[in-house]
Short mmCIF file of N, CA, C and O in Angstrom, two decimals:
data_model
loop_
_atom_site.label_atom_id
_atom_site.label_comp_id
_atom_site.label_asym_id
_atom_site.label_seq_id
_atom_site.Cartn_x
_atom_site.Cartn_y
_atom_site.Cartn_z
N LEU A 1 83.75 58.37 35.60
CA LEU A 1 84.70 57.90 36.97
C LEU A 1 83.75 56.74 37.74
O LEU A 1 84.56 56.08 38.16
N ASN A 2 82.50 56.70 37.63
CA ASN A 2 81.78 55.96 38.33
C ASN A 2 82.07 54.49 37.69
O ASN A 2 82.18 53.44 38.02
N GLU A 3 82.17 54.56 36.32
CA GLU A 3 82.17 53.43 35.37
C GLU A 3 83.66 52.86 35.29
O GLU A 3 83.75 51.45 35.61
N ALA A 4 84.25 53.98 35.74
CA ALA A 4 85.94 53.43 35.87
C ALA A 4 86.31 52.76 37.07
O ALA A 4 86.92 51.82 37.16
N TYR A 5 85.65 53.52 38.24
CA TYR A 5 85.83 52.48 39.85
C TYR A 5 85.22 51.36 39.46
O TYR A 5 85.77 50.31 39.93
N GLN A 6 83.90 51.05 38.88
CA GLN A 6 83.17 49.71 38.71
C GLN A 6 84.30 48.64 37.89
O GLN A 6 84.42 47.77 38.72
N GLU A 7 84.83 49.09 36.91
CA GLU A 7 85.41 48.18 36.00
C GLU A 7 86.76 47.86 36.80
O GLU A 7 87.24 46.46 36.59
N GLN A 8 87.33 49.07 37.70
CA GLN A 8 88.38 48.45 38.27
C GLN A 8 88.48 47.69 39.25
O GLN A 8 88.91 46.64 39.56
N TYR A 9 87.22 47.67 39.98
CA TYR A 9 86.61 46.55 40.95
C TYR A 9 86.48 45.12 40.46
O TYR A 9 86.81 44.25 40.95
N ARG A 10 85.78 44.94 39.36
CA ARG A 10 85.35 43.90 38.65
C ARG A 10 86.98 43.33 37.95
O ARG A 10 87.12 42.16 38.43
N LEU A 11 87.53 43.80 37.67
CA LEU A 11 88.97 43.49 36.84
C LEU A 11 89.93 42.87 38.59
O LEU A 11 90.20 41.77 38.22
N THR A 12 89.49 43.46 39.44
CA THR A 12 90.41 42.97 40.59
C THR A 12 89.91 41.71 41.23
O THR A 12 90.42 40.94 41.23
N ARG A 13 88.63 42.07 41.23
CA ARG A 13 87.85 40.59 41.63
C ARG A 13 88.23 39.53 40.84
O ARG A 13 88.05 38.29 41.29
N ASP A 14 87.90 39.70 39.50
CA ASP A 14 87.91 38.57 38.78
C ASP A 14 89.53 37.97 38.59
O ASP A 14 90.12 36.97 38.56
N ARG A 15 90.88 38.96 38.73
CA ARG A 15 91.92 38.68 38.90
C ARG A 15 92.15 37.81 40.33
O ARG A 15 93.03 36.59 40.13
N LEU A 16 91.53 38.02 41.52
CA LEU A 16 91.57 37.51 42.68
C LEU A 16 91.09 35.80 42.46
O LEU A 16 91.52 35.02 43.09
N LEU A 17 90.10 35.99 41.74
CA LEU A 17 89.17 34.73 41.48
C LEU A 17 90.05 33.68 40.62
O LEU A 17 90.12 32.57 41.12
N SER A 18 91.03 33.96 40.19
CA SER A 18 92.04 33.50 39.16
C SER A 18 92.70 32.58 40.16
O SER A 18 93.55 31.94 39.61
N GLN A 19 92.92 33.18 41.28
CA GLN A 19 93.84 32.75 42.47
C GLN A 19 93.38 32.56 43.55
O GLN A 19 93.13 32.80 44.66
N PRO A 20 92.87 31.08 43.46
CA PRO A 20 91.82 30.63 44.59
C PRO A 20 92.28 30.68 46.00
O PRO A 20 91.80 30.66 46.98
N LYS A 21 93.63 30.27 46.12
CA LYS A 21 94.47 30.21 47.21
C LYS A 21 94.52 31.65 48.38
O LYS A 21 94.76 31.79 49.38
N GLY A 22 94.49 32.66 47.06
CA GLY A 22 94.57 34.30 47.42
C GLY A 22 93.19 34.74 48.40
O GLY A 22 92.27 34.03 48.35
N LYS A 23 93.79 35.95 48.98
CA LYS A 23 92.17 36.51 49.59
C LYS A 23 91.40 37.10 48.43
O LYS A 23 91.80 37.58 47.58
N GLN A 24 90.30 36.73 48.62
CA GLN A 24 89.13 36.99 47.61
C GLN A 24 88.35 38.48 48.00
O GLN A 24 88.17 38.43 49.02
N PHE A 25 87.46 38.82 47.06
CA PHE A 25 86.80 39.93 47.44
C PHE A 25 85.60 39.03 47.72
O PHE A 25 85.12 38.61 47.13
N ASP A 26 85.01 39.56 48.84
CA ASP A 26 83.61 39.15 49.67
C ASP A 26 82.71 39.97 49.56
O ASP A 26 81.92 40.00 50.42
N PHE A 27 82.80 41.38 49.01
CA PHE A 27 81.82 42.37 49.23
C PHE A 27 80.68 42.59 48.44
O PHE A 27 80.67 42.09 47.15
N ASN A 28 79.54 43.06 48.90
CA ASN A 28 78.53 43.04 48.09
C ASN A 28 78.32 44.58 47.23
O ASN A 28 78.84 45.72 47.85
N GLU A 29 78.66 44.23 46.16
CA GLU A 29 78.85 45.01 44.87
C GLU A 29 77.69 46.32 44.90
O GLU A 29 78.07 47.63 44.83
N MET A 30 76.60 46.20 45.31
CA MET A 30 75.42 47.09 45.42
C MET A 30 75.78 47.90 46.62
O MET A 30 75.48 49.10 46.44
N LYS A 31 76.17 47.27 47.71
CA LYS A 31 76.61 48.43 48.75
C LYS A 31 77.56 49.24 48.53
O LYS A 31 77.62 50.50 49.10
N ILE A 32 78.60 48.58 47.59
CA ILE A 32 79.59 49.79 47.51
C ILE A 32 79.37 50.98 46.60
O ILE A 32 79.61 51.76 46.85
N PHE A 33 78.66 50.51 45.46
CA PHE A 33 78.52 51.64 44.40
C PHE A 33 76.92 52.08 44.22
O PHE A 33 76.90 52.94 43.43
N SER A 34 76.04 51.64 45.04
CA SER A 34 74.66 52.17 44.57
C SER A 34 74.20 53.59 45.02
O SER A 34 73.72 54.00 44.41
N LYS A 35 75.43 54.04 45.73
CA LYS A 35 74.85 55.33 46.27
C LYS A 35 75.56 56.21 45.26
O LYS A 35 75.02 57.39 44.53
N PHE A 36 76.97 55.79 44.68
CA PHE A 36 77.22 56.66 43.50
C PHE A 36 76.63 56.49 42.35
O PHE A 36 76.22 57.29 41.50
N ASP A 37 76.06 55.04 41.81
CA ASP A 37 74.97 54.99 40.93
C ASP A 37 73.85 56.05 41.00
O ASP A 37 73.82 56.81 39.83
N LEU A 38 73.40 56.30 42.13
CA LEU A 38 72.28 57.08 42.34
C LEU A 38 72.65 58.53 42.01
O LEU A 38 71.96 59.36 41.52
N PHE A 39 73.99 58.78 42.75
CA PHE A 39 74.30 60.32 42.20
C PHE A 39 74.81 60.47 40.99
O PHE A 39 74.30 61.70 40.46
N CYS A 40 75.31 59.39 40.36
CA CYS A 40 75.43 59.78 38.81
C CYS A 40 74.22 59.94 37.86
O CYS A 40 74.38 60.68 37.19
N LYS A 41 73.33 59.12 38.32
CA LYS A 41 71.86 59.36 37.51
C LYS A 41 71.31 60.53 37.72
O LYS A 41 70.82 61.49 37.17
N ARG A 42 71.43 61.16 39.34
CA ARG A 42 71.00 62.60 39.41
C ARG A 42 71.90 63.45 38.79
O ARG A 42 70.92 64.48 37.96
N VAL A 43 73.25 63.58 38.61
CA VAL A 43 73.61 64.50 37.81
C VAL A 43 73.55 64.52 36.27
O VAL A 43 73.42 65.62 35.54
N SER A 44 73.13 63.11 35.70
CA SER A 44 72.74 63.15 34.10
C SER A 44 71.66 63.79 33.98
O SER A 44 71.44 64.43 33.09
N LYS A 45 70.61 63.52 34.98
CA LYS A 45 69.19 64.22 35.20
C LYS A 45 69.43 65.75 34.80
O LYS A 45 69.04 66.57 34.27
N LEU A 46 70.29 66.15 35.75
CA LEU A 46 70.34 67.64 36.02
C LEU A 46 71.14 68.05 34.68
O LEU A 46 70.92 69.55 33.98
N ILE A 47 71.72 67.48 33.86
CA ILE A 47 72.80 67.96 32.78
C ILE A 47 71.74 67.71 31.78
O ILE A 47 71.86 68.81 30.83
N ASP A 48 70.74 67.27 31.89
CA ASP A 48 69.75 67.08 30.67
C ASP A 48 68.98 68.27 30.83
O ASP A 48 68.45 69.21 29.76
N MET A 49 68.52 68.11 32.16
CA MET A 49 67.73 69.65 32.46
C MET A 49 68.28 71.02 32.10
O MET A 49 67.74 71.88 31.32
N PHE A 50 69.72 71.12 32.42
CA PHE A 50 70.11 72.46 32.27
C PHE A 50 70.91 72.32 30.36
O PHE A 50 70.83 73.53 30.07
N THR A 51 70.89 71.56 29.75
CA THR A 51 71.17 71.89 28.43
C THR A 51 69.47 71.91 27.61
O THR A 51 69.61 72.83 27.12
N THR A 52 68.46 71.44 28.36
CA THR A 52 66.96 72.16 27.67
C THR A 52 67.09 73.58 28.35
O THR A 52 66.34 74.18 27.39
N ILE A 53 67.30 74.16 29.53
CA ILE A 53 67.20 75.29 29.50
C ILE A 53 68.30 76.04 28.79
O ILE A 53 67.85 77.26 28.34
N HIS A 54 69.52 75.85 28.53
CA HIS A 54 69.99 76.27 27.82
C HIS A 54 69.49 76.84 26.17
O HIS A 54 69.34 77.71 25.50
N GLN A 55 69.26 75.33 25.65
CA GLN A 55 68.89 75.67 24.25
C GLN A 55 67.42 76.54 24.11
O GLN A 55 67.02 77.21 23.11
N PHE A 56 66.38 76.33 25.33
CA PHE A 56 65.38 77.42 25.25
C PHE A 56 65.53 79.04 25.71
O PHE A 56 64.98 79.72 24.93
N SER A 57 66.73 79.05 26.37
CA SER A 57 66.98 80.45 26.86
C SER A 57 67.64 80.93 25.34
O SER A 57 67.74 82.25 25.33
N SER A 58 68.12 79.77 24.40
CA SER A 58 68.71 81.00 23.43
C SER A 58 67.61 81.30 22.26
O SER A 58 68.02 82.32 21.54
N LEU A 59 66.86 80.62 22.20
CA LEU A 59 65.42 80.95 21.55
C LEU A 59 65.01 82.31 22.36
O LEU A 59 64.27 82.89 21.10
N ALA A 60 65.02 82.61 23.10
CA ALA A 60 64.69 84.04 23.85
C ALA A 60 65.50 85.21 23.03
O ALA A 60 64.66 86.09 22.93
N GLN A 61 66.33 84.85 22.44
CA GLN A 61 67.19 86.09 21.65
C GLN A 61 65.83 86.41 20.21
O GLN A 61 65.93 87.31 19.69
N HIS A 62 65.17 85.40 19.77
CA HIS A 62 64.41 85.52 18.43
C HIS A 62 62.94 85.77 18.74
O HIS A 62 62.15 85.00 18.59
N THR A 63 62.43 86.57 19.79
CA THR A 63 61.13 87.00 20.06
C THR A 63 60.32 87.65 18.99
O THR A 63 59.30 87.66 18.88
N HIS A 64 61.00 88.19 17.98
CA HIS A 64 60.35 88.78 16.98
C HIS A 64 59.68 87.68 15.89
O HIS A 64 59.07 87.93 14.96
N ILE A 65 59.62 86.10 16.07
CA ILE A 65 59.10 85.24 15.60
C ILE A 65 57.69 85.21 16.08
O ILE A 65 57.43 84.98 17.60
N ASP A 66 56.68 85.20 15.05
CA ASP A 66 55.34 85.18 15.67
C ASP A 66 54.90 84.12 16.66
O ASP A 66 55.51 83.20 16.25
N GLY A 67 54.37 84.20 17.78
CA GLY A 67 53.95 82.58 18.75
C GLY A 67 55.18 82.77 19.33
O GLY A 67 54.92 82.08 20.51
N LEU A 68 56.50 82.71 19.30
CA LEU A 68 57.76 82.53 20.30
C LEU A 68 57.52 83.36 21.66
O LEU A 68 58.07 82.66 22.51
N GLU A 69 57.14 84.75 21.33
CA GLU A 69 56.99 85.08 22.70
C GLU A 69 56.54 84.72 23.98
O GLU A 69 56.71 84.36 24.93
N ASP A 70 55.25 84.26 23.32
CA ASP A 70 54.27 83.40 24.43
C ASP A 70 55.06 82.12 25.07
O ASP A 70 54.93 82.10 26.08
N MET A 71 55.50 81.45 24.27
CA MET A 71 56.37 80.40 24.39
C MET A 71 57.54 80.46 25.50
O MET A 71 57.61 79.82 26.35
N ILE A 72 58.12 81.70 24.99
CA ILE A 72 59.18 81.93 25.83
C ILE A 72 58.96 82.08 27.16
O ILE A 72 59.50 81.64 28.36
N LYS A 73 57.88 82.71 27.34
CA LYS A 73 57.03 83.32 28.65
C LYS A 73 56.64 81.91 29.51
O LYS A 73 56.90 82.29 30.52
N ALA A 74 56.24 81.13 28.84
CA ALA A 74 55.70 79.93 29.26
C ALA A 74 57.26 79.12 29.67
O ALA A 74 56.71 78.59 30.82
N PHE A 75 58.00 79.50 29.20
CA PHE A 75 59.24 78.37 29.44
C PHE A 75 59.72 78.80 30.70
O PHE A 75 59.99 78.14 31.38
N PHE A 76 59.77 80.04 30.77
CA PHE A 76 60.81 80.66 31.73
C PHE A 76 59.84 80.98 33.34
O PHE A 76 60.14 80.64 34.10
N LYS A 77 58.56 80.79 33.06
CA LYS A 77 57.44 80.15 34.39
C LYS A 77 57.95 79.18 34.49
O LYS A 77 57.99 78.75 35.79
N ILE A 78 58.14 77.98 33.88
CA ILE A 78 58.44 76.70 34.11
C ILE A 78 59.90 76.39 35.04
O ILE A 78 59.71 75.88 35.84
N VAL A 79 60.89 77.07 34.45
CA VAL A 79 61.86 77.23 35.06
C VAL A 79 61.95 77.70 36.38
O VAL A 79 62.64 77.57 37.35
N GLU A 80 61.13 78.98 36.58
CA GLU A 80 61.44 79.64 37.63
C GLU A 80 60.25 78.70 38.84
O GLU A 80 60.87 78.72 39.93
N ASP A 81 59.29 77.93 38.55
CA ASP A 81 58.74 77.13 39.10
C ASP A 81 59.78 75.94 39.82
O ASP A 81 59.61 75.73 40.85
N PHE A 82 60.57 75.57 39.02
CA PHE A 82 61.44 74.89 39.27
C PHE A 82 62.64 74.72 40.17
O PHE A 82 62.91 74.60 41.32
N ARG A 83 62.81 76.34 39.90
CA ARG A 83 64.07 76.79 40.96
C ARG A 83 63.43 77.37 42.21
O ARG A 83 64.23 77.41 43.18
N ARG A 84 62.18 77.32 42.67
CA ARG A 84 61.43 77.54 43.65
C ARG A 84 61.41 76.42 44.41
O ARG A 84 60.88 76.29 45.73
N LYS A 85 61.79 75.08 44.15
CA LYS A 85 61.84 74.18 44.67
C LYS A 85 62.51 73.97 46.21
O LYS A 85 63.71 74.54 45.97
N PRO A 86 62.24 73.40 47.15
CA PRO A 86 62.83 73.61 48.45
C PRO A 86 64.26 72.98 48.84
O PRO A 86 64.36 72.77 49.89
N TYR A 87 64.56 72.04 47.80
CA TYR A 87 65.32 70.95 48.55
C TYR A 87 66.94 71.45 47.28
O TYR A 87 66.96 71.96 46.34
N ASP A 88 67.94 70.71 48.03
CA ASP A 88 69.15 70.55 47.15
C ASP A 88 69.14 69.39 45.89
O ASP A 88 68.85 68.55 45.98
N LEU A 89 69.28 70.14 44.86
CA LEU A 89 69.34 69.65 43.38
C LEU A 89 69.94 68.26 43.41
O LEU A 89 69.98 66.90 42.98
N MET A 90 71.47 68.68 44.01
CA MET A 90 72.58 67.64 44.23
C MET A 90 72.27 66.07 45.48
O MET A 90 72.94 65.33 45.38
N ASP A 91 71.08 66.48 46.31
CA ASP A 91 70.79 65.25 47.28
C ASP A 91 70.03 64.47 46.42
O ASP A 91 68.70 64.54 46.37
N TYR A 92 70.71 63.49 46.05
CA TYR A 92 70.25 62.22 45.37
C TYR A 92 69.12 61.35 46.24
O TYR A 92 68.81 60.64 45.54
N SER A 93 69.23 61.69 47.66
CA SER A 93 68.40 60.57 48.48
C SER A 93 67.03 61.63 48.43
O SER A 93 65.80 60.53 48.95
N LYS A 94 66.45 62.50 47.97
CA LYS A 94 65.69 63.24 47.78
C LYS A 94 64.79 63.16 46.69
O LYS A 94 65.19 63.01 45.25
N ASN A 95 63.56 62.27 46.71
CA ASN A 95 62.83 61.65 45.78
C ASN A 95 62.14 62.25 44.81
O ASN A 95 61.56 62.22 43.62
N GLN A 96 61.59 63.47 45.58
CA GLN A 96 60.88 64.70 45.17
C GLN A 96 61.53 65.35 43.81
O GLN A 96 60.64 65.69 42.97
N PHE A 97 62.80 65.46 43.59
CA PHE A 97 63.33 65.70 42.51
C PHE A 97 62.91 64.91 41.48
O PHE A 97 62.58 65.43 40.56
N ASP A 98 62.73 63.88 41.32
CA ASP A 98 62.79 62.63 40.20
C ASP A 98 61.05 63.20 39.66
O ASP A 98 60.86 63.19 38.37
N ARG A 99 60.13 63.15 40.85
CA ARG A 99 58.76 63.73 40.25
C ARG A 99 58.83 65.06 39.74
O ARG A 99 58.14 65.48 38.57
N ASP A 100 59.55 65.91 40.52
CA ASP A 100 59.71 67.15 39.75
C ASP A 100 60.14 67.26 38.13
O ASP A 100 59.79 68.11 37.27
N TYR A 101 61.45 66.49 38.31
CA TYR A 101 62.22 66.31 36.97
C TYR A 101 61.34 66.09 35.96
O TYR A 101 61.39 66.39 34.79
N LEU A 102 60.37 64.70 36.16
CA LEU A 102 59.59 64.42 35.45
C LEU A 102 58.45 65.46 35.16
O LEU A 102 58.07 65.39 34.06
N GLU A 103 58.04 65.95 36.02
CA GLU A 103 56.87 67.23 35.50
C GLU A 103 57.61 68.34 34.78
O GLU A 103 56.94 69.06 33.97
N PHE A 104 58.62 68.62 34.97
CA PHE A 104 59.49 69.58 34.39
C PHE A 104 59.37 69.28 33.01
O PHE A 104 59.23 70.29 31.84
N ASN A 105 59.65 67.87 32.41
CA ASN A 105 60.05 67.33 31.19
C ASN A 105 58.72 67.39 30.51
O ASN A 105 58.59 67.59 29.28
N VAL A 106 57.54 66.92 31.24
CA VAL A 106 55.99 66.96 30.81
C VAL A 106 55.86 68.39 30.34
O VAL A 106 55.15 68.61 28.80
N ASN A 107 56.13 69.47 31.21
CA ASN A 107 55.93 70.68 30.76
C ASN A 107 56.63 71.29 29.35
O ASN A 107 55.91 71.90 28.81
N ILE A 108 57.84 70.70 29.28
CA ILE A 108 58.58 71.11 28.16
C ILE A 108 58.01 70.62 27.14
O ILE A 108 57.93 71.06 25.72
N HIS A 109 57.62 69.45 27.11
CA HIS A 109 57.29 68.96 26.08
C HIS A 109 55.77 69.34 25.47
O HIS A 109 55.62 69.19 24.32
N ASP A 110 55.15 70.01 26.31
CA ASP A 110 53.87 70.43 26.00
C ASP A 110 54.10 71.68 25.24
O ASP A 110 53.12 71.91 24.26
N LEU A 111 55.27 72.45 25.93
CA LEU A 111 55.33 73.61 24.84
C LEU A 111 56.10 73.31 23.43
O LEU A 111 55.86 74.01 22.74
N GLU A 112 56.77 72.16 23.33
CA GLU A 112 56.99 72.23 22.15
C GLU A 112 55.80 71.34 21.05
O GLU A 112 55.90 71.75 19.68
#
């Protein structure tokens, strides 16, 4: 959706530029789209995180495999620690999420 809005903005801007006598777009593109871009990046990170959680959760059905039970317990502890974070995950203005997201990925990588 964000990409479609930006593409339409650019098409309209370019069309107006080809008609120099008409009214032009003189808006700052960063001011218009920066918050939407940040929100989309946050949603993308959340999708990545939830995909990882879903993949590891499906492994929990196979605890009969040697060594997997300890890994699953460690995984659920990582997830539980993340769930206890005191902020709204959708609030893209909170940078603490980005640090916690990085830490989550490092911890998951260490499990693998």
